[in-house]
Tab-separated table of C-alpha atoms in Angstrom:
chain	number	residue	atom	x	y	z
A	416	UNK	CA	-0.306	-0.228	0.384
A	417	UNK	CA	1.214	3.710	-0.125
A	418	UNK	CA	0.340	5.544	3.014
A	419	UNK	CA	0.236	9.100	3.774
A	420	UNK	CA	0.965	10.129	7.626
A	421	UNK	CA	-0.017	13.519	8.127
A	422	UNK	CA	1.338	15.454	11.062
A	423	UNK	CA	2.778	14.268	14.676
A	424	UNK	CA	2.344	13.587	17.868
A	425	UNK	CA	5.308	11.986	20.132
A	426	UNK	CA	6.762	9.903	17.413
A	427	UNK	CA	3.599	8.341	16.838
A	428	UNK	CA	3.745	8.760	13.050
A	429	UNK	CA	7.604	8.059	12.917
A	430	UNK	CA	7.559	5.094	14.374
A	431	UNK	CA	4.177	3.702	12.487
A	432	UNK	CA	6.080	4.505	9.345
A	433	UNK	CA	9.031	2.595	10.345
A	434	UNK	CA	6.616	-0.682	11.362
A	435	UNK	CA	4.668	-0.176	7.680
A	436	UNK	CA	8.035	-0.200	5.938
A	437	UNK	CA	9.102	-3.036	7.556
A	438	UNK	CA	6.300	-4.870	5.943
A	439	UNK	CA	7.004	-3.466	2.467
A	440	UNK	CA	4.780	-0.803	1.971
A	441	UNK	CA	5.461	2.867	0.765
A	442	UNK	CA	5.181	5.781	3.465
A	443	UNK	CA	5.195	9.088	3.728
A	444	UNK	CA	5.783	11.117	6.577
A	445	UNK	CA	4.917	14.981	6.653
A	446	UNK	CA	4.771	16.935	9.658
A	447	UNK	CA	6.332	19.787	11.964
A	448	UNK	CA	7.829	17.347	13.563
A	449	UNK	CA	6.447	17.857	16.760
A	450	UNK	CA	7.434	21.402	17.379
A	451	UNK	CA	10.502	21.657	19.354
A	452	UNK	CA	10.507	17.450	19.856
A	453	UNK	CA	11.999	17.722	16.224
A	454	UNK	CA	11.056	13.795	15.484
A	455	UNK	CA	11.812	12.347	11.685
A	456	UNK	CA	9.986	13.095	8.857
A	457	UNK	CA	10.274	13.118	5.237
A	458	UNK	CA	8.491	16.055	4.388
A	459	UNK	CA	9.210	18.918	6.860
A	460	UNK	CA	5.851	21.076	7.392
A	461	UNK	CA	7.204	23.286	10.205
A	462	UNK	CA	5.574	26.784	10.629
A	463	UNK	CA	8.126	29.772	10.703
A	464	UNK	CA	6.331	32.421	13.139
A	465	UNK	CA	3.755	35.150	12.130
A	466	UNK	CA	2.121	35.595	9.349
A	467	UNK	CA	4.246	35.155	7.146
A	468	UNK	CA	5.153	31.883	8.191
A	469	UNK	CA	1.496	31.214	8.058
A	470	UNK	CA	1.731	32.098	4.286
A	471	UNK	CA	4.754	30.307	3.743
A	472	UNK	CA	3.587	26.845	4.968
A	473	UNK	CA	0.063	27.156	3.216
A	474	UNK	CA	2.286	27.540	0.058
A	475	UNK	CA	4.104	24.830	0.342
A	476	UNK	CA	1.407	22.833	1.191
A	477	UNK	CA	-0.371	23.950	-2.055
A	478	UNK	CA	2.382	22.835	-4.173
A	479	UNK	CA	2.537	19.391	-2.239
A	480	UNK	CA	-0.784	18.619	-2.466
A	481	UNK	CA	-0.296	17.157	-6.513
A	482	UNK	CA	1.890	14.762	-4.910
A	483	UNK	CA	-0.548	14.069	-2.002
A	484	UNK	CA	-3.063	11.845	-4.324
A	485	UNK	CA	-2.816	8.359	-5.287
A	486	UNK	CA	-2.599	7.053	-1.653
A	487	UNK	CA	-4.299	3.822	-0.407
A	488	UNK	CA	-4.320	5.453	3.005
A	489	UNK	CA	-4.209	8.383	4.293
A	490	UNK	CA	-3.974	8.958	8.175
A	491	UNK	CA	-4.567	12.207	9.952
A	492	UNK	CA	-2.543	13.005	13.539
A	493	UNK	CA	-5.734	15.179	14.400
A	494	UNK	CA	-8.256	17.041	12.563
A	495	UNK	CA	-5.588	20.146	13.067
A	496	UNK	CA	-2.981	18.285	10.799
A	497	UNK	CA	-1.079	21.445	9.622
A	498	UNK	CA	0.165	24.791	11.523
A	499	UNK	CA	-3.054	26.571	9.904
A	500	UNK	CA	-6.211	28.162	10.920
A	501	UNK	CA	-9.114	25.350	10.545
A	502	UNK	CA	-10.672	27.822	7.695
A	503	UNK	CA	-7.356	26.949	5.631
A	504	UNK	CA	-7.697	23.281	6.523
A	505	UNK	CA	-11.096	22.468	5.227
A	506	UNK	CA	-10.467	22.679	1.488
A	507	UNK	CA	-7.005	20.637	2.152
A	508	UNK	CA	-9.294	17.721	4.527
A	509	UNK	CA	-11.869	18.081	1.212
A	510	UNK	CA	-8.823	17.726	-1.695
A	511	UNK	CA	-7.264	14.745	0.129
A	512	UNK	CA	-10.682	12.709	0.957
A	513	UNK	CA	-11.236	13.260	-2.952
A	514	UNK	CA	-8.458	12.258	-4.097
A	515	UNK	CA	-7.208	9.007	-2.636
A	516	UNK	CA	-8.777	6.026	-1.404
A	517	UNK	CA	-8.988	6.221	2.450
A	518	UNK	CA	-8.831	9.381	4.632
A	519	UNK	CA	-8.311	7.878	8.496
A	520	UNK	CA	-8.362	10.229	11.511
A	521	UNK	CA	-6.289	9.508	14.534
A	522	UNK	CA	-8.060	10.166	18.006
A	523	UNK	CA	-4.418	10.736	19.646
A	524	UNK	CA	-5.203	14.303	21.172
A	525	UNK	CA	-6.839	17.641	21.538
A	526	UNK	CA	-10.148	18.041	19.789
A	527	UNK	CA	-13.789	18.464	19.853
A	528	UNK	CA	-14.952	14.850	20.872
A	529	UNK	CA	-11.962	14.827	23.921
A	530	UNK	CA	-13.310	18.609	25.172
A	531	UNK	CA	-16.891	18.120	24.684
A	532	UNK	CA	-17.085	14.884	26.119
A	533	UNK	CA	-14.979	15.423	29.092
A	534	UNK	CA	-16.946	18.631	30.156
A	535	UNK	CA	-20.225	17.234	29.135
A	536	UNK	CA	-20.668	13.348	29.821
A	537	UNK	CA	-17.846	12.872	32.104
A	538	UNK	CA	-17.160	9.218	31.136
A	539	UNK	CA	-13.988	9.391	32.975
A	540	UNK	CA	-13.475	10.246	36.972
A	541	UNK	CA	-10.467	12.603	36.145
A	542	UNK	CA	-9.134	14.212	33.071
A	543	UNK	CA	-7.620	16.829	31.493
A	544	UNK	CA	-10.919	19.087	31.856
A	545	UNK	CA	-13.011	17.778	35.222
A	546	UNK	CA	-11.720	15.529	38.728
A	547	UNK	CA	-15.253	13.886	39.210
A	548	UNK	CA	-18.351	16.686	38.535
A	549	UNK	CA	-15.544	19.562	39.240
A	550	UNK	CA	-14.651	21.272	36.146
A	551	UNK	CA	-10.496	22.330	35.714
A	552	UNK	CA	-10.501	25.887	35.424
A	553	UNK	CA	-6.427	26.100	34.769
A	554	UNK	CA	-5.385	28.399	32.052
A	555	UNK	CA	-4.953	25.498	29.308
A	556	UNK	CA	-7.683	23.792	29.918
A	557	UNK	CA	-10.077	26.855	29.348
A	558	UNK	CA	-7.747	28.269	26.646
A	559	UNK	CA	-8.635	24.725	24.957
A	560	UNK	CA	-12.530	25.036	26.082
A	561	UNK	CA	-12.962	27.750	23.490
A	562	UNK	CA	-10.766	26.686	21.000
A	563	UNK	CA	-12.918	23.544	20.409
A	564	UNK	CA	-15.977	24.492	21.357
A	565	UNK	CA	-18.252	26.242	19.089
A	566	UNK	CA	-15.553	27.117	16.780
A	567	UNK	CA	-14.665	26.353	13.582
A	568	UNK	CA	-12.087	23.492	14.970
A	569	UNK	CA	-15.297	21.555	15.856
A	570	UNK	CA	-17.140	21.988	12.631
A	571	UNK	CA	-13.509	21.011	10.905
A	572	UNK	CA	-13.151	18.277	13.585
A	573	UNK	CA	-17.498	16.864	13.014
A	574	UNK	CA	-16.605	17.137	9.234
A	575	UNK	CA	-13.548	15.018	9.616
A	576	UNK	CA	-15.065	12.192	11.730
A	577	UNK	CA	-18.270	11.873	10.122
A	578	UNK	CA	-16.554	11.197	6.776
A	579	UNK	CA	-13.289	9.757	7.371
A	580	UNK	CA	-13.315	5.723	6.780
A	581	UNK	CA	-11.952	5.006	10.114
A	582	UNK	CA	-10.866	6.554	13.745
A	583	UNK	CA	-8.041	5.293	15.459
A	584	UNK	CA	-7.653	5.806	19.458
A	585	UNK	CA	-4.179	5.280	20.933
A	586	UNK	CA	-5.525	5.466	24.628
A	587	UNK	CA	-8.627	4.161	26.699
A	588	UNK	CA	-9.188	7.849	27.265
A	589	UNK	CA	-9.610	8.596	23.646
A	590	UNK	CA	-11.781	5.598	22.523
A	591	UNK	CA	-14.536	5.961	25.363
A	592	UNK	CA	-15.011	9.703	23.900
A	593	UNK	CA	-15.345	8.587	20.353
A	594	UNK	CA	-16.779	5.349	20.055
A	595	UNK	CA	-19.989	5.969	21.710
A	596	UNK	CA	-20.833	8.867	18.691
A	597	UNK	CA	-18.837	6.488	16.035
A	598	UNK	CA	-19.256	2.975	17.086
A	599	UNK	CA	-18.674	1.453	13.566
A	600	UNK	CA	-16.224	3.342	12.469
A	601	UNK	CA	-13.561	3.430	15.987
A	602	UNK	CA	-11.140	1.373	17.287
A	603	UNK	CA	-8.742	1.207	20.081
A	604	UNK	CA	-5.212	0.516	18.794
A	605	UNK	CA	-2.290	0.759	20.899
A	606	UNK	CA	0.879	3.015	20.646
A	607	UNK	CA	3.723	1.854	18.803
A	608	UNK	CA	6.862	1.435	20.186
A	609	UNK	CA	10.387	0.987	19.053
A	610	UNK	CA	12.958	0.011	21.787
A	611	UNK	CA	16.007	2.591	20.902
A	612	UNK	CA	19.235	2.908	23.625
A	613	UNK	CA	20.223	0.982	26.260
A	614	UNK	CA	18.075	-1.155	28.662
A	615	UNK	CA	17.870	0.959	32.361
A	616	UNK	CA	19.668	-1.498	35.298
A	617	UNK	CA	17.154	-3.684	36.793
A	618	UNK	CA	18.548	-3.375	40.102
A	619	UNK	CA	19.205	0.115	41.142
A	620	UNK	CA	22.931	0.926	42.803
A	621	UNK	CA	22.853	3.773	45.167
A	622	UNK	CA	20.159	6.335	45.244
A	623	UNK	CA	16.872	6.158	43.403
A	624	UNK	CA	17.106	7.792	39.875
A	625	UNK	CA	13.336	10.030	39.297
A	626	UNK	CA	13.012	12.005	35.787
A	627	UNK	CA	10.680	14.080	34.722
A	628	UNK	CA	10.075	16.208	31.459
A	629	UNK	CA	8.686	19.352	31.231
A	630	UNK	CA	6.531	20.585	27.899
A	631	UNK	CA	6.668	24.319	27.297
A	632	UNK	CA	3.860	25.856	28.870
A	633	UNK	CA	1.525	22.817	29.350
A	634	UNK	CA	3.190	21.970	33.037
A	635	UNK	CA	-0.318	22.739	34.877
A	636	UNK	CA	-2.575	21.555	32.272
A	637	UNK	CA	-0.896	17.737	32.242
A	638	UNK	CA	-0.114	18.060	36.777
A	639	UNK	CA	3.598	18.341	35.707
A	640	UNK	CA	4.129	20.804	38.456
A	641	UNK	CA	2.125	18.580	40.588
A	642	UNK	CA	4.667	15.453	40.432
A	643	UNK	CA	7.659	18.018	40.034
A	644	UNK	CA	6.669	19.319	43.354
A	645	UNK	CA	6.080	16.144	45.295
A	646	UNK	CA	9.439	14.477	43.542
A	647	UNK	CA	11.503	17.592	45.161
A	648	UNK	CA	9.978	17.193	48.495
A	649	UNK	CA	10.504	13.033	48.473
A	650	UNK	CA	14.049	13.999	47.685
A	651	UNK	CA	14.543	16.837	50.506
A	652	UNK	CA	12.750	14.251	52.819
A	653	UNK	CA	15.457	11.120	51.798
A	654	UNK	CA	18.184	13.492	49.772
A	655	UNK	CA	20.526	10.169	50.483
A	656	UNK	CA	18.107	7.889	48.638
A	657	UNK	CA	16.502	9.823	45.681
A	658	UNK	CA	18.329	11.921	42.981
A	659	UNK	CA	15.846	13.740	40.542
A	660	UNK	CA	16.732	15.027	37.052
A	661	UNK	CA	14.731	17.518	35.096
A	662	UNK	CA	14.369	18.063	31.372
A	663	UNK	CA	12.527	20.999	29.636
A	664	UNK	CA	11.681	21.952	26.110
A	665	UNK	CA	14.556	19.420	24.660
A	666	UNK	CA	14.567	18.344	21.249
A	667	UNK	CA	13.751	14.155	21.109
A	668	UNK	CA	17.230	13.045	21.426
A	669	UNK	CA	18.901	15.319	23.922
A	670	UNK	CA	15.368	14.355	26.256
A	671	UNK	CA	15.994	10.400	25.632
A	672	UNK	CA	19.828	10.830	26.603
A	673	UNK	CA	18.602	12.316	29.693
A	674	UNK	CA	16.373	10.200	30.453
A	675	UNK	CA	18.133	6.125	29.708
A	676	UNK	CA	19.794	4.666	32.713
A	677	UNK	CA	16.780	6.626	34.931
A	678	UNK	CA	14.786	4.443	37.745
A	679	UNK	CA	11.069	5.876	37.527
A	680	UNK	CA	9.818	8.621	35.212
A	681	UNK	CA	7.065	10.636	36.736
A	682	UNK	CA	4.795	11.715	33.306
A	683	UNK	CA	1.411	12.303	32.858
A	684	UNK	CA	-0.795	12.998	36.507
A	685	UNK	CA	-4.403	13.056	34.709
A	686	UNK	CA	-3.913	10.263	32.304
A	687	UNK	CA	-5.651	6.490	32.763
A	688	UNK	CA	-2.820	5.190	30.705
A	689	UNK	CA	0.657	5.574	29.876
A	690	UNK	CA	1.761	8.016	27.032
A	691	UNK	CA	4.474	7.245	24.087
A	692	UNK	CA	7.030	9.221	26.396
A	693	UNK	CA	5.849	6.809	29.493
A	694	UNK	CA	6.079	3.976	27.322
A	695	UNK	CA	9.199	4.541	25.690
A	696	UNK	CA	10.755	4.562	28.815
A	697	UNK	CA	9.206	1.477	30.380
A	698	UNK	CA	10.675	-0.342	26.945
A	699	UNK	CA	14.157	0.485	28.810
A	700	UNK	CA	12.929	-0.658	31.895
A	701	UNK	CA	12.299	2.377	33.457
A	702	UNK	CA	9.207	2.224	36.027
A	703	UNK	CA	6.370	4.622	35.174
A	704	UNK	CA	4.924	6.864	38.085
A	705	UNK	CA	1.582	7.998	36.579
A	706	UNK	CA	-1.452	6.966	34.671
A	707	UNK	CA	-2.190	3.018	35.103
A	708	UNK	CA	-5.895	3.001	35.846
A	709	UNK	CA	-7.499	-1.030	35.795
A	710	UNK	CA	-9.412	0.579	32.341
A	711	UNK	CA	-5.724	0.473	30.418
A	712	UNK	CA	-5.519	-3.196	30.876
A	713	UNK	CA	-9.035	-4.061	30.817
A	714	UNK	CA	-9.080	-2.672	26.733
A	715	UNK	CA	-5.783	-4.569	26.303
A	716	UNK	CA	-7.137	-7.805	28.126
A	717	UNK	CA	-3.916	-7.591	30.338
A	718	UNK	CA	-4.552	-9.972	33.509
A	719	UNK	CA	-1.396	-10.472	34.832
A	720	UNK	CA	1.130	-7.300	34.204
A	721	UNK	CA	0.407	-4.140	36.515
A	722	UNK	CA	4.053	-2.616	35.862
A	723	UNK	CA	2.640	0.993	36.344
A	724	UNK	CA	2.466	2.723	39.603
A	725	UNK	CA	-0.562	4.267	39.405
A	726	UNK	CA	-1.497	7.658	40.934
A	727	UNK	CA	-4.799	9.658	41.602
A	728	UNK	CA	-4.446	13.630	40.132
A	729	UNK	CA	-3.134	14.785	43.568
A	730	UNK	CA	-0.029	16.133	44.950
A	731	UNK	CA	-0.693	13.444	48.148
A	732	UNK	CA	-0.583	10.402	46.154
A	733	UNK	CA	2.345	11.177	44.091
A	734	UNK	CA	4.034	11.415	47.463
A	735	UNK	CA	3.058	8.878	48.833
A	736	UNK	CA	3.813	6.262	45.572
A	737	UNK	CA	7.413	7.765	45.539
A	738	UNK	CA	7.625	7.324	49.456
A	739	UNK	CA	6.848	3.468	48.760
A	740	UNK	CA	9.037	2.706	46.420
A	741	UNK	CA	11.794	4.498	48.427
A	742	UNK	CA	10.635	2.548	51.311
A	743	UNK	CA	10.805	-0.824	49.532
A	744	UNK	CA	13.401	-0.834	46.872
A	745	UNK	CA	12.970	-4.413	46.612
A	746	UNK	CA	9.621	-3.627	44.023
A	747	UNK	CA	11.464	-1.899	41.895
A	748	UNK	CA	13.603	-4.750	39.665
A	749	UNK	CA	10.165	-6.283	39.539
A	750	UNK	CA	8.425	-3.324	38.560
A	751	UNK	CA	11.251	-3.036	35.892
A	752	UNK	CA	11.272	-6.456	34.294
A	753	UNK	CA	7.132	-6.140	34.001
A	754	UNK	CA	7.140	-2.948	32.230
A	755	UNK	CA	10.189	-4.019	29.938
A	756	UNK	CA	7.266	-7.584	29.197
A	757	UNK	CA	4.320	-5.369	29.137
A	758	UNK	CA	5.443	-2.871	26.168
A	759	UNK	CA	7.149	-6.083	24.409
A	760	UNK	CA	3.720	-7.644	24.768
A	761	UNK	CA	1.314	-4.963	23.995
A	762	UNK	CA	3.343	-2.250	21.918
A	763	UNK	CA	5.779	-3.825	19.521
A	764	UNK	CA	5.700	-1.048	16.790
A	765	UNK	CA	5.304	-4.199	14.230
A	766	UNK	CA	2.978	-5.955	16.275
A	767	UNK	CA	0.800	-2.754	16.180
A	768	UNK	CA	1.813	-1.874	12.739
A	769	UNK	CA	-0.292	-4.755	11.600
A	770	UNK	CA	-3.221	-3.705	13.503
A	771	UNK	CA	-3.459	-0.664	11.514
A	772	UNK	CA	-3.124	-2.711	8.539
A	773	UNK	CA	-5.852	-5.193	9.298
A	774	UNK	CA	-8.211	-2.159	10.184
A	775	UNK	CA	-7.033	-0.283	6.846
A	776	UNK	CA	-7.940	-3.360	5.131
A	777	UNK	CA	-11.056	-3.679	6.519
A	778	UNK	CA	-12.364	-0.125	5.939
A	779	UNK	CA	-13.389	-0.247	2.079
A	780	UNK	CA	-12.818	2.837	0.670
């Protein structure tokens, strides 16, 4: 098959492309590299600052459009798959729909259905937008509500969801938001991970090494501020037993170098399931303290492996779980081994790529 992957989140499309190529398919990845993370791509769609940058990107996309036709599969990372305003994307999407066999939507992150469902139906006990029945009012959450509710972004998202061939959710959270609205075209497929670099030592020597990455401008929204404060306080309480390393706003290659060799990574306070970042760490034998609710294991039909140190979305839960690891270091080798086994079992990029190919083939265009 000829496959075009448009956009990037956390190395999703770049990793999928490797899997598809392994099976002999022709793949093109066109993206901005997920901003400063600078993930690999075949066509660079990074936008330069300002209005001039937008005009230049739009011109580049229109120059590419004749080459973006005749594909068996076009997959969009998000309804906003380009760094352009929604009104600019409408005609581009319609062109892709007309001139390619099938178009698929990734339910991988921020979009209308995620925002709307968390604010209204609230199927999750907590999320980026709610804690129980309470709506979160931090600046990022409010901004996303204004961006996606009652706007052209909402209209675009609805159009894509209604007219595409299929929708793939990579987290339980996104699946539960899309599946009720589009049960016949929505599926869940785990995130693809291709292990890169050394495996973290199974038996920690000396202090437990904690690692946390901070995304630019997203600290409060993702709960990193709370997790970082808990980690700092645990380090202060046990200075001889805990070492803390912080990475902020780094390209992926530099970020990964800092992460390698850590014992524990703190990530995604408000998530039910581990992110690409967390899964990559797990593939290296690094323990994740973050989202690991029962639903994330249930959707995978996993009955035995429970490697994620699940936390509730508050400071005290994070402190408690970190302290338990410090006071019971005998748990660490077991969790490290389970982390590697879990990723190999459910998230191997070749296994995941085959699941995508099967879904594509089952959706006739």
